[in-house]
Amino acid sequence: MRQILTCLFVFALVTLLNGSKFRCDYKYSDQAEGWLKLHRIPANWTEARLRCHLEGSNLASPLNLDLSVAMQKAMQNASVCGGVFTGISGYFSTGDLHSIEGIPLSDIPQTWHEGEPDNHNNDENCILMLDTGELADVSCAETFPYLCYRKGSTVPDTGTCGPVDNGYSYDTRTGSCYKIPQLAQTWSRAYMICAAEGGHLAIINSDTEATVLLELFTKHQNSIIGREYEMLGNAFIGFHDRGEYRQFLTIEGETLEKAGFAKFYKGEPNAKRDQKVCGTINFAGQLDDAWCDKPTAFICEKKPESCNN
């Protein structure tokens, strides 16, 4: 018995040294040999796939019987009876269905629900899985809950900012991790991306943090693609007028003054009363208002102890 316990201890120690737990909002399944998370709020297939990807996982598919049973259990435990999107779709070519991992439907164990597949209105190119394990074809534009899946028991430990995305860098001056993604986005999509990665659009809490964000923005300025010309000098951060003219609040509901930094660039904010505007930092390290729907650089922030670490 002592020898067995010693072996188990050594195994656990090696696991801790060579890898770390995945996100805290995922649950490990021995049967699935990986991590699962159920998203109860329905989304269309494209949005479901993207959110799983941003979380560091894939839109789950019943690639084998064990994974299928694990997915069924997750649905049953949460009383999801209407089915979940799987990662199986004909996204690249109508009628040629593959999982996110590139496995063709013909190589995946399958039992179809009665009357399925029927490709109703020639518009059902995504695959739904019911809590019985049966499959049905549905429109990718419909909305359903979905499961995200990350194979493996541990993930490589990439440092202070966690195992999910090593694009974040830690700054000792603020105690936060930051990242500027390469591809510009609208403010709403930027908000989603930061949240899916376990963080949020950066909130400036001090002059020091404004300096940190300015340095980061300046460093990555030439690597950001997809921006519109008039937005080259700005990066979205976490404040918004919420439809009320110049009544700016952070995404955590605080006024800029209470958050700790409310220094607008000279002549700003200057949006008209009927314009919906979102917050940015500019190359002067000060605040600016900007169009929410124009693709712009953006800065994500997360604490080292955030959920995906």
PDB file of C-alpha atoms in Angstrom:
ATOM      1  CA  MET A   1       0.000   0.000   0.000  1.00  0.00           C
ATOM      2  CA  ARG A   2       2.757   2.447   0.910  1.00  0.00           C
ATOM      3  CA  GLN A   3       4.471   1.765  -2.415  1.00  0.00           C
ATOM      4  CA  ILE A   4       1.229   2.436  -4.290  1.00  0.00           C
ATOM      5  CA  LEU A   5       0.684   5.716  -2.450  1.00  0.00           C
ATOM      6  CA  THR A   6       4.279   6.741  -3.162  1.00  0.00           C
ATOM      7  CA  CYS A   7       3.791   6.038  -6.873  1.00  0.00           C
ATOM      8  CA  LEU A   8       0.582   8.074  -6.915  1.00  0.00           C
ATOM      9  CA  PHE A   9       2.323  10.963  -5.194  1.00  0.00           C
ATOM     10  CA  VAL A  10       5.213  10.909  -7.666  1.00  0.00           C
ATOM     11  CA  PHE A  11       2.766  10.785 -10.590  1.00  0.00           C
ATOM     12  CA  ALA A  12       0.864  13.788  -9.214  1.00  0.00           C
ATOM     13  CA  LEU A  13       4.106  15.687  -8.660  1.00  0.00           C
ATOM     14  CA  VAL A  14       5.287  15.026 -12.215  1.00  0.00           C
ATOM     15  CA  THR A  15       1.916  16.186 -13.521  1.00  0.00           C
ATOM     16  CA  LEU A  16       2.197  19.426 -11.583  1.00  0.00           C
ATOM     17  CA  LEU A  17       5.731  20.023 -12.789  1.00  0.00           C
ATOM     18  CA  ASN A  18       5.039  19.331 -16.460  1.00  0.00           C
ATOM     19  CA  GLY A  19       1.619  20.820 -16.915  1.00  0.00           C
ATOM     20  CA  SER A  20      -1.256  22.548 -15.208  1.00  0.00           C
ATOM     21  CA  LYS A  21      -4.986  22.379 -14.923  1.00  0.00           C
ATOM     22  CA  PHE A  22      -7.115  23.815 -17.698  1.00  0.00           C
ATOM     23  CA  ARG A  23      -9.666  26.580 -17.046  1.00  0.00           C
ATOM     24  CA  CYS A  24     -11.664  26.550 -13.821  1.00  0.00           C
ATOM     25  CA  ASP A  25     -14.951  26.723 -15.745  1.00  0.00           C
ATOM     26  CA  TYR A  26     -14.221  23.377 -17.422  1.00  0.00           C
ATOM     27  CA  LYS A  27     -14.650  19.976 -15.797  1.00  0.00           C
ATOM     28  CA  TYR A  28     -12.319  17.078 -16.448  1.00  0.00           C
ATOM     29  CA  SER A  29     -13.916  13.844 -17.655  1.00  0.00           C
ATOM     30  CA  ASP A  30     -11.982  10.598 -17.365  1.00  0.00           C
ATOM     31  CA  GLN A  31     -14.318   9.053 -19.890  1.00  0.00           C
ATOM     32  CA  ALA A  32     -13.756  11.834 -22.423  1.00  0.00           C
ATOM     33  CA  GLU A  33     -10.040  12.014 -21.567  1.00  0.00           C
ATOM     34  CA  GLY A  34     -10.329  15.761 -21.593  1.00  0.00           C
ATOM     35  CA  TRP A  35     -12.060  18.903 -20.363  1.00  0.00           C
ATOM     36  CA  LEU A  36     -15.689  19.786 -21.092  1.00  0.00           C
ATOM     37  CA  LYS A  37     -17.733  22.937 -20.653  1.00  0.00           C
ATOM     38  CA  LEU A  38     -21.434  23.341 -21.397  1.00  0.00           C
ATOM     39  CA  HIS A  39     -22.555  26.712 -22.717  1.00  0.00           C
ATOM     40  CA  ARG A  40     -26.245  26.869 -21.834  1.00  0.00           C
ATOM     41  CA  ILE A  41     -26.943  30.149 -23.656  1.00  0.00           C
ATOM     42  CA  PRO A  42     -27.784  29.193 -27.248  1.00  0.00           C
ATOM     43  CA  ALA A  43     -25.673  30.491 -30.110  1.00  0.00           C
ATOM     44  CA  ASN A  44     -25.495  29.849 -33.827  1.00  0.00           C
ATOM     45  CA  TRP A  45     -22.857  27.382 -35.000  1.00  0.00           C
ATOM     46  CA  THR A  46     -20.349  30.018 -36.089  1.00  0.00           C
ATOM     47  CA  GLU A  47     -20.468  31.849 -32.767  1.00  0.00           C
ATOM     48  CA  ALA A  48     -20.293  28.569 -30.824  1.00  0.00           C
ATOM     49  CA  ARG A  49     -17.211  27.461 -32.747  1.00  0.00           C
ATOM     50  CA  LEU A  50     -15.521  30.814 -32.221  1.00  0.00           C
ATOM     51  CA  ARG A  51     -16.151  30.982 -28.491  1.00  0.00           C
ATOM     52  CA  CYS A  52     -14.776  27.477 -27.933  1.00  0.00           C
ATOM     53  CA  HIS A  53     -11.713  28.383 -29.987  1.00  0.00           C
ATOM     54  CA  LEU A  54     -11.131  31.560 -27.997  1.00  0.00           C
ATOM     55  CA  GLU A  55     -11.397  29.583 -24.769  1.00  0.00           C
ATOM     56  CA  GLY A  56      -8.602  27.316 -25.985  1.00  0.00           C
ATOM     57  CA  SER A  57     -10.777  24.351 -26.939  1.00  0.00           C
ATOM     58  CA  ASN A  58     -12.885  22.965 -29.804  1.00  0.00           C
ATOM     59  CA  LEU A  59     -16.607  22.766 -30.369  1.00  0.00           C
ATOM     60  CA  ALA A  60     -17.163  19.221 -29.090  1.00  0.00           C
ATOM     61  CA  SER A  61     -18.091  16.318 -31.369  1.00  0.00           C
ATOM     62  CA  PRO A  62     -18.884  12.688 -30.417  1.00  0.00           C
ATOM     63  CA  LEU A  63     -15.690  11.452 -32.080  1.00  0.00           C
ATOM     64  CA  ASN A  64     -15.850   8.107 -30.263  1.00  0.00           C
ATOM     65  CA  LEU A  65     -18.286   6.274 -28.010  1.00  0.00           C
ATOM     66  CA  ASP A  66     -16.602   7.360 -24.758  1.00  0.00           C
ATOM     67  CA  LEU A  67     -16.677  11.039 -25.718  1.00  0.00           C
ATOM     68  CA  SER A  68     -20.281  10.669 -26.878  1.00  0.00           C
ATOM     69  CA  VAL A  69     -21.330   9.225 -23.518  1.00  0.00           C
ATOM     70  CA  ALA A  70     -19.442  11.972 -21.648  1.00  0.00           C
ATOM     71  CA  MET A  71     -21.240  14.620 -23.720  1.00  0.00           C
ATOM     72  CA  GLN A  72     -24.601  12.946 -23.037  1.00  0.00           C
ATOM     73  CA  LYS A  73     -23.894  12.948 -19.296  1.00  0.00           C
ATOM     74  CA  ALA A  74     -22.996  16.644 -19.353  1.00  0.00           C
ATOM     75  CA  MET A  75     -26.273  17.423 -21.119  1.00  0.00           C
ATOM     76  CA  GLN A  76     -28.349  15.221 -18.826  1.00  0.00           C
ATOM     77  CA  ASN A  77     -26.745  16.672 -15.676  1.00  0.00           C
ATOM     78  CA  ALA A  78     -27.719  20.143 -16.845  1.00  0.00           C
ATOM     79  CA  SER A  79     -31.195  19.067 -18.069  1.00  0.00           C
ATOM     80  CA  VAL A  80     -30.443  20.079 -21.652  1.00  0.00           C
ATOM     81  CA  CYS A  81     -32.957  18.052 -23.639  1.00  0.00           C
ATOM     82  CA  GLY A  82     -33.207  19.925 -26.952  1.00  0.00           C
ATOM     83  CA  GLY A  83     -29.733  19.024 -28.147  1.00  0.00           C
ATOM     84  CA  VAL A  84     -26.379  20.732 -28.512  1.00  0.00           C
ATOM     85  CA  PHE A  85     -24.446  21.799 -31.556  1.00  0.00           C
ATOM     86  CA  THR A  86     -21.518  19.542 -32.361  1.00  0.00           C
ATOM     87  CA  GLY A  87     -18.397  20.589 -34.227  1.00  0.00           C
ATOM     88  CA  ILE A  88     -19.537  18.536 -37.233  1.00  0.00           C
ATOM     89  CA  SER A  89     -20.542  20.703 -40.180  1.00  0.00           C
ATOM     90  CA  GLY A  90     -20.255  21.227 -43.904  1.00  0.00           C
ATOM     91  CA  TYR A  91     -18.746  24.664 -43.327  1.00  0.00           C
ATOM     92  CA  PHE A  92     -16.103  24.338 -46.048  1.00  0.00           C
ATOM     93  CA  SER A  93     -18.255  22.475 -48.582  1.00  0.00           C
ATOM     94  CA  THR A  94     -21.989  21.818 -48.423  1.00  0.00           C
ATOM     95  CA  GLY A  95     -22.640  18.141 -47.841  1.00  0.00           C
ATOM     96  CA  ASP A  96     -19.041  17.303 -46.914  1.00  0.00           C
ATOM     97  CA  LEU A  97     -19.345  17.079 -43.143  1.00  0.00           C
ATOM     98  CA  HIS A  98     -16.278  17.021 -40.906  1.00  0.00           C
ATOM     99  CA  SER A  99     -15.580  17.721 -37.250  1.00  0.00           C
ATOM    100  CA  ILE A 100     -13.470  20.696 -36.159  1.00  0.00           C
ATOM    101  CA  GLU A 101     -10.551  18.257 -35.956  1.00  0.00           C
ATOM    102  CA  GLY A 102     -11.065  17.360 -39.629  1.00  0.00           C
ATOM    103  CA  ILE A 103     -12.553  13.906 -39.014  1.00  0.00           C
ATOM    104  CA  PRO A 104     -15.205  13.015 -41.645  1.00  0.00           C
ATOM    105  CA  LEU A 105     -18.681  12.136 -40.446  1.00  0.00           C
ATOM    106  CA  SER A 106     -18.285   8.675 -41.973  1.00  0.00           C
ATOM    107  CA  ASP A 107     -15.530   7.921 -39.414  1.00  0.00           C
ATOM    108  CA  ILE A 108     -17.608   9.056 -36.418  1.00  0.00           C
ATOM    109  CA  PRO A 109     -19.985   6.645 -34.629  1.00  0.00           C
ATOM    110  CA  GLN A 110     -23.516   7.748 -35.466  1.00  0.00           C
ATOM    111  CA  THR A 111     -27.089   6.904 -34.633  1.00  0.00           C
ATOM    112  CA  TRP A 112     -29.620   9.213 -36.236  1.00  0.00           C
ATOM    113  CA  HIS A 113     -32.832  10.438 -34.648  1.00  0.00           C
ATOM    114  CA  GLU A 114     -35.979   9.200 -36.358  1.00  0.00           C
ATOM    115  CA  GLY A 115     -36.512  10.992 -39.673  1.00  0.00           C
ATOM    116  CA  GLU A 116     -32.970  12.331 -39.726  1.00  0.00           C
ATOM    117  CA  PRO A 117     -30.990  13.433 -41.618  1.00  0.00           C
ATOM    118  CA  ASP A 118     -33.477  15.214 -43.884  1.00  0.00           C
ATOM    119  CA  ASN A 119     -31.667  18.417 -44.967  1.00  0.00           C
ATOM    120  CA  HIS A 120     -34.924  20.365 -44.641  1.00  0.00           C
ATOM    121  CA  ASN A 121     -35.186  23.154 -47.228  1.00  0.00           C
ATOM    122  CA  ASN A 122     -31.678  22.198 -48.366  1.00  0.00           C
ATOM    123  CA  ASP A 123     -30.389  24.322 -45.474  1.00  0.00           C
ATOM    124  CA  GLU A 124     -29.253  21.896 -42.771  1.00  0.00           C
ATOM    125  CA  ASN A 125     -25.487  21.730 -42.847  1.00  0.00           C
ATOM    126  CA  CYS A 126     -24.658  21.408 -39.130  1.00  0.00           C
ATOM    127  CA  ILE A 127     -25.090  18.434 -36.811  1.00  0.00           C
ATOM    128  CA  LEU A 128     -26.975  18.480 -33.521  1.00  0.00           C
ATOM    129  CA  MET A 129     -26.590  15.846 -30.810  1.00  0.00           C
ATOM    130  CA  LEU A 130     -29.494  14.957 -28.523  1.00  0.00           C
ATOM    131  CA  ASP A 131     -29.084  13.834 -24.908  1.00  0.00           C
ATOM    132  CA  THR A 132     -29.723  10.261 -26.116  1.00  0.00           C
ATOM    133  CA  GLY A 133     -26.624  10.453 -28.314  1.00  0.00           C
ATOM    134  CA  GLU A 134     -28.719  10.519 -31.481  1.00  0.00           C
ATOM    135  CA  LEU A 135     -27.814  12.981 -34.234  1.00  0.00           C
ATOM    136  CA  ALA A 136     -29.900  15.332 -36.366  1.00  0.00           C
ATOM    137  CA  ASP A 137     -29.021  17.793 -39.098  1.00  0.00           C
ATOM    138  CA  VAL A 138     -30.055  21.426 -38.503  1.00  0.00           C
ATOM    139  CA  SER A 139     -29.462  24.847 -39.961  1.00  0.00           C
ATOM    140  CA  CYS A 140     -26.174  26.381 -38.839  1.00  0.00           C
ATOM    141  CA  ALA A 141     -28.035  29.667 -38.365  1.00  0.00           C
ATOM    142  CA  GLU A 142     -30.308  28.194 -35.685  1.00  0.00           C
ATOM    143  CA  THR A 143     -29.274  28.638 -32.063  1.00  0.00           C
ATOM    144  CA  PHE A 144     -28.571  25.829 -29.604  1.00  0.00           C
ATOM    145  CA  PRO A 145     -26.501  25.247 -26.470  1.00  0.00           C
ATOM    146  CA  TYR A 146     -23.111  23.665 -27.094  1.00  0.00           C
ATOM    147  CA  LEU A 147     -20.183  21.894 -25.465  1.00  0.00           C
ATOM    148  CA  CYS A 148     -16.528  22.862 -25.742  1.00  0.00           C
ATOM    149  CA  TYR A 149     -13.856  20.176 -25.422  1.00  0.00           C
ATOM    150  CA  ARG A 150     -10.119  20.205 -24.734  1.00  0.00           C
ATOM    151  CA  LYS A 151      -8.367  16.850 -25.077  1.00  0.00           C
ATOM    152  CA  GLY A 152      -5.799  15.820 -22.459  1.00  0.00           C
ATOM    153  CA  SER A 153      -5.582  15.932 -18.677  1.00  0.00           C
ATOM    154  CA  THR A 154      -3.145  18.842 -18.406  1.00  0.00           C
ATOM    155  CA  VAL A 155      -1.886  21.677 -20.572  1.00  0.00           C
ATOM    156  CA  PRO A 156       1.624  23.168 -20.741  1.00  0.00           C
ATOM    157  CA  ASP A 157       2.238  25.787 -18.077  1.00  0.00           C
ATOM    158  CA  THR A 158       3.229  28.907 -19.991  1.00  0.00           C
ATOM    159  CA  GLY A 159       3.937  31.086 -16.965  1.00  0.00           C
ATOM    160  CA  THR A 160       2.290  33.685 -14.771  1.00  0.00           C
ATOM    161  CA  CYS A 161      -0.554  34.491 -17.144  1.00  0.00           C
ATOM    162  CA  GLY A 162      -1.819  30.922 -17.373  1.00  0.00           C
ATOM    163  CA  PRO A 163      -1.809  27.934 -19.678  1.00  0.00           C
ATOM    164  CA  VAL A 164      -4.532  28.901 -22.148  1.00  0.00           C
ATOM    165  CA  ASP A 165      -2.961  31.712 -24.162  1.00  0.00           C
ATOM    166  CA  ASN A 166       0.676  32.690 -23.920  1.00  0.00           C
ATOM    167  CA  GLY A 167       0.063  35.888 -25.869  1.00  0.00           C
ATOM    168  CA  TYR A 168      -0.452  37.669 -22.543  1.00  0.00           C
ATOM    169  CA  SER A 169       2.445  39.346 -20.760  1.00  0.00           C
ATOM    170  CA  TYR A 170       2.617  40.128 -17.057  1.00  0.00           C
ATOM    171  CA  ASP A 171       3.487  43.629 -15.842  1.00  0.00           C
ATOM    172  CA  THR A 172       4.811  43.956 -12.302  1.00  0.00           C
ATOM    173  CA  ARG A 173       3.770  47.620 -12.100  1.00  0.00           C
ATOM    174  CA  THR A 174       0.069  46.762 -12.133  1.00  0.00           C
ATOM    175  CA  GLY A 175      -0.032  43.052 -11.277  1.00  0.00           C
ATOM    176  CA  SER A 176      -2.056  42.342 -14.430  1.00  0.00           C
ATOM    177  CA  CYS A 177      -1.522  40.479 -17.694  1.00  0.00           C
ATOM    178  CA  TYR A 178      -2.135  42.237 -21.013  1.00  0.00           C
ATOM    179  CA  LYS A 179      -2.460  41.333 -24.663  1.00  0.00           C
ATOM    180  CA  ILE A 180      -2.996  43.190 -27.932  1.00  0.00           C
ATOM    181  CA  PRO A 181      -4.380  40.735 -30.523  1.00  0.00           C
ATOM    182  CA  GLN A 182      -3.034  41.136 -34.048  1.00  0.00           C
ATOM    183  CA  LEU A 183      -6.411  41.492 -35.750  1.00  0.00           C
ATOM    184  CA  ALA A 184      -8.473  44.645 -35.216  1.00  0.00           C
ATOM    185  CA  GLN A 185     -12.102  44.182 -34.163  1.00  0.00           C
ATOM    186  CA  THR A 186     -15.252  46.153 -33.429  1.00  0.00           C
ATOM    187  CA  TRP A 187     -15.674  47.033 -29.745  1.00  0.00           C
ATOM    188  CA  SER A 188     -18.368  44.391 -29.243  1.00  0.00           C
ATOM    189  CA  ARG A 189     -16.284  41.599 -30.798  1.00  0.00           C
ATOM    190  CA  ALA A 190     -13.222  42.746 -28.846  1.00  0.00           C
ATOM    191  CA  TYR A 191     -15.290  42.509 -25.642  1.00  0.00           C
ATOM    192  CA  MET A 192     -16.254  38.930 -26.536  1.00  0.00           C
ATOM    193  CA  ILE A 193     -12.686  37.885 -27.346  1.00  0.00           C
ATOM    194  CA  CYS A 194     -11.238  39.219 -24.097  1.00  0.00           C
ATOM    195  CA  ALA A 195     -14.036  37.626 -22.059  1.00  0.00           C
ATOM    196  CA  ALA A 196     -13.652  34.247 -23.766  1.00  0.00           C
ATOM    197  CA  GLU A 197      -9.948  34.268 -22.940  1.00  0.00           C
ATOM    198  CA  GLY A 198     -10.735  34.738 -19.262  1.00  0.00           C
ATOM    199  CA  GLY A 199     -10.134  38.476 -19.151  1.00  0.00           C
ATOM    200  CA  HIS A 200     -11.801  41.735 -20.141  1.00  0.00           C
ATOM    201  CA  LEU A 201     -11.139  44.853 -22.159  1.00  0.00           C
ATOM    202  CA  ALA A 202      -8.462  46.728 -20.231  1.00  0.00           C
ATOM    203  CA  ILE A 203      -9.587  49.200 -17.575  1.00  0.00           C
ATOM    204  CA  ILE A 204      -7.194  51.994 -16.650  1.00  0.00           C
ATOM    205  CA  ASN A 205      -7.013  52.370 -12.865  1.00  0.00           C
ATOM    206  CA  SER A 206      -4.054  54.745 -12.553  1.00  0.00           C
ATOM    207  CA  ASP A 207      -1.536  56.929 -14.388  1.00  0.00           C
ATOM    208  CA  THR A 208       0.878  54.022 -14.134  1.00  0.00           C
ATOM    209  CA  GLU A 209      -1.525  51.672 -15.896  1.00  0.00           C
ATOM    210  CA  ALA A 210      -2.088  54.250 -18.636  1.00  0.00           C
ATOM    211  CA  THR A 211       1.682  54.247 -19.185  1.00  0.00           C
ATOM    212  CA  VAL A 212       1.742  50.440 -19.298  1.00  0.00           C
ATOM    213  CA  LEU A 213      -1.000  50.335 -21.955  1.00  0.00           C
ATOM    214  CA  LEU A 214       0.636  53.084 -23.992  1.00  0.00           C
ATOM    215  CA  GLU A 215       3.953  51.212 -24.001  1.00  0.00           C
ATOM    216  CA  LEU A 216       2.206  48.024 -25.071  1.00  0.00           C
ATOM    217  CA  PHE A 217       0.224  49.776 -27.806  1.00  0.00           C
ATOM    218  CA  THR A 218       3.345  51.500 -29.145  1.00  0.00           C
ATOM    219  CA  LYS A 219       5.315  48.249 -29.134  1.00  0.00           C
ATOM    220  CA  HIS A 220       2.689  46.348 -31.162  1.00  0.00           C
ATOM    221  CA  GLN A 221       1.485  49.202 -33.358  1.00  0.00           C
ATOM    222  CA  ASN A 222       3.020  47.920 -36.600  1.00  0.00           C
ATOM    223  CA  SER A 223       1.801  44.323 -36.173  1.00  0.00           C
ATOM    224  CA  ILE A 224      -1.926  45.094 -35.960  1.00  0.00           C
ATOM    225  CA  ILE A 225      -3.892  44.470 -39.150  1.00  0.00           C
ATOM    226  CA  GLY A 226      -7.420  45.242 -40.305  1.00  0.00           C
ATOM    227  CA  ARG A 227      -7.795  48.756 -38.889  1.00  0.00           C
ATOM    228  CA  GLU A 228      -9.544  51.574 -40.667  1.00  0.00           C
ATOM    229  CA  TYR A 229      -7.330  54.573 -41.380  1.00  0.00           C
ATOM    230  CA  GLU A 230      -8.998  56.970 -38.954  1.00  0.00           C
ATOM    231  CA  MET A 231      -8.565  54.446 -36.128  1.00  0.00           C
ATOM    232  CA  LEU A 232      -4.808  53.888 -36.466  1.00  0.00           C
ATOM    233  CA  GLY A 233      -4.006  55.964 -33.385  1.00  0.00           C
ATOM    234  CA  ASN A 234      -6.508  54.306 -31.053  1.00  0.00           C
ATOM    235  CA  ALA A 235      -6.999  51.034 -29.178  1.00  0.00           C
ATOM    236  CA  PHE A 236     -10.318  49.998 -27.646  1.00  0.00           C
ATOM    237  CA  ILE A 237     -10.372  49.605 -23.869  1.00  0.00           C
ATOM    238  CA  GLY A 238     -13.076  48.868 -21.314  1.00  0.00           C
ATOM    239  CA  PHE A 239     -15.384  51.873 -21.145  1.00  0.00           C
ATOM    240  CA  HIS A 240     -18.526  52.835 -23.025  1.00  0.00           C
ATOM    241  CA  ASP A 241     -21.260  55.488 -22.974  1.00  0.00           C
ATOM    242  CA  ARG A 242     -24.000  52.791 -22.845  1.00  0.00           C
ATOM    243  CA  GLY A 243     -26.160  54.954 -25.102  1.00  0.00           C
ATOM    244  CA  GLU A 244     -26.137  57.945 -22.751  1.00  0.00           C
ATOM    245  CA  TYR A 245     -24.394  61.001 -24.180  1.00  0.00           C
ATOM    246  CA  ARG A 246     -20.930  61.352 -22.597  1.00  0.00           C
ATOM    247  CA  GLN A 247     -21.959  59.363 -19.530  1.00  0.00           C
ATOM    248  CA  PHE A 248     -18.956  57.084 -19.634  1.00  0.00           C
ATOM    249  CA  LEU A 249     -18.728  54.033 -17.401  1.00  0.00           C
ATOM    250  CA  THR A 250     -16.240  51.195 -17.305  1.00  0.00           C
ATOM    251  CA  ILE A 251     -17.423  47.704 -18.205  1.00  0.00           C
ATOM    252  CA  GLU A 252     -17.483  47.083 -14.430  1.00  0.00           C
ATOM    253  CA  GLY A 253     -20.032  49.877 -13.939  1.00  0.00           C
ATOM    254  CA  GLU A 254     -17.764  52.536 -12.431  1.00  0.00           C
ATOM    255  CA  THR A 255     -17.303  56.114 -13.541  1.00  0.00           C
ATOM    256  CA  LEU A 256     -13.892  56.808 -15.039  1.00  0.00           C
ATOM    257  CA  GLU A 257     -13.073  58.990 -12.032  1.00  0.00           C
ATOM    258  CA  LYS A 258     -13.882  56.231  -9.569  1.00  0.00           C
ATOM    259  CA  ALA A 259     -11.911  53.711 -11.633  1.00  0.00           C
ATOM    260  CA  GLY A 260      -8.867  55.933 -11.248  1.00  0.00           C
ATOM    261  CA  PHE A 261      -8.189  57.515 -14.650  1.00  0.00           C
ATOM    262  CA  ALA A 262     -10.357  60.064 -16.516  1.00  0.00           C
ATOM    263  CA  LYS A 263      -7.859  62.065 -18.571  1.00  0.00           C
ATOM    264  CA  PHE A 264      -9.235  62.720 -22.043  1.00  0.00           C
ATOM    265  CA  TYR A 265      -7.079  63.987 -24.876  1.00  0.00           C
ATOM    266  CA  LYS A 266      -7.440  67.685 -25.702  1.00  0.00           C
ATOM    267  CA  GLY A 267     -10.758  68.301 -27.458  1.00  0.00           C
ATOM    268  CA  GLU A 268     -12.130  64.895 -26.496  1.00  0.00           C
ATOM    269  CA  PRO A 269     -14.705  63.494 -26.134  1.00  0.00           C
ATOM    270  CA  ASN A 270     -16.172  65.030 -29.273  1.00  0.00           C
ATOM    271  CA  ALA A 271     -18.848  62.600 -30.459  1.00  0.00           C
ATOM    272  CA  LYS A 272     -22.240  64.029 -31.410  1.00  0.00           C
ATOM    273  CA  ARG A 273     -25.269  63.411 -29.229  1.00  0.00           C
ATOM    274  CA  ASP A 274     -26.803  60.837 -31.580  1.00  0.00           C
ATOM    275  CA  GLN A 275     -23.624  58.740 -31.895  1.00  0.00           C
ATOM    276  CA  LYS A 276     -22.966  55.561 -29.944  1.00  0.00           C
ATOM    277  CA  VAL A 277     -19.336  55.668 -28.893  1.00  0.00           C
ATOM    278  CA  CYS A 278     -16.849  53.405 -27.167  1.00  0.00           C
ATOM    279  CA  GLY A 279     -13.705  54.075 -25.201  1.00  0.00           C
ATOM    280  CA  THR A 280     -10.141  54.023 -26.470  1.00  0.00           C
ATOM    281  CA  ILE A 281      -6.629  54.981 -25.417  1.00  0.00           C
ATOM    282  CA  ASN A 282      -4.606  56.973 -27.951  1.00  0.00           C
ATOM    283  CA  PHE A 283      -0.918  57.488 -28.682  1.00  0.00           C
ATOM    284  CA  ALA A 284      -0.739  60.251 -26.109  1.00  0.00           C
ATOM    285  CA  GLY A 285      -1.694  57.763 -23.416  1.00  0.00           C
ATOM    286  CA  GLN A 286      -4.996  59.540 -22.839  1.00  0.00           C
ATOM    287  CA  LEU A 287      -8.659  58.682 -23.380  1.00  0.00           C
ATOM    288  CA  ASP A 288     -10.635  59.210 -26.551  1.00  0.00           C
ATOM    289  CA  ASP A 289     -14.104  58.304 -27.789  1.00  0.00           C
ATOM    290  CA  ALA A 290     -14.497  56.427 -31.053  1.00  0.00           C
ATOM    291  CA  TRP A 291     -17.005  54.625 -33.269  1.00  0.00           C
ATOM    292  CA  CYS A 292     -17.863  51.260 -31.763  1.00  0.00           C
ATOM    293  CA  ASP A 293     -18.405  49.535 -35.099  1.00  0.00           C
ATOM    294  CA  LYS A 294     -15.103  50.402 -36.792  1.00  0.00           C
ATOM    295  CA  PRO A 295     -12.402  47.688 -36.532  1.00  0.00           C
ATOM    296  CA  THR A 296      -9.762  48.963 -34.144  1.00  0.00           C
ATOM    297  CA  ALA A 297      -6.834  47.633 -32.131  1.00  0.00           C
ATOM    298  CA  PHE A 298      -7.830  46.570 -28.618  1.00  0.00           C
ATOM    299  CA  ILE A 299      -6.198  45.610 -25.341  1.00  0.00           C
ATOM    300  CA  CYS A 300      -7.272  42.682 -23.153  1.00  0.00           C
ATOM    301  CA  GLU A 301      -6.448  42.474 -19.462  1.00  0.00           C
ATOM    302  CA  LYS A 302      -6.644  39.634 -16.958  1.00  0.00           C
ATOM    303  CA  LYS A 303      -5.356  38.903 -13.506  1.00  0.00           C
ATOM    304  CA  PRO A 304      -2.917  36.010 -13.016  1.00  0.00           C
ATOM    305  CA  GLU A 305      -5.539  34.347 -10.815  1.00  0.00           C
ATOM    306  CA  SER A 306      -8.321  34.665 -13.420  1.00  0.00           C
ATOM    307  CA  CYS A 307     -10.518  31.702 -14.304  1.00  0.00           C
ATOM    308  CA  ASN A 308      -8.415  30.216 -17.092  1.00  0.00           C
ATOM    309  CA  ASN A 309      -5.205  30.143 -15.038  1.00  0.00           C
TER     310      ASN A 309
END
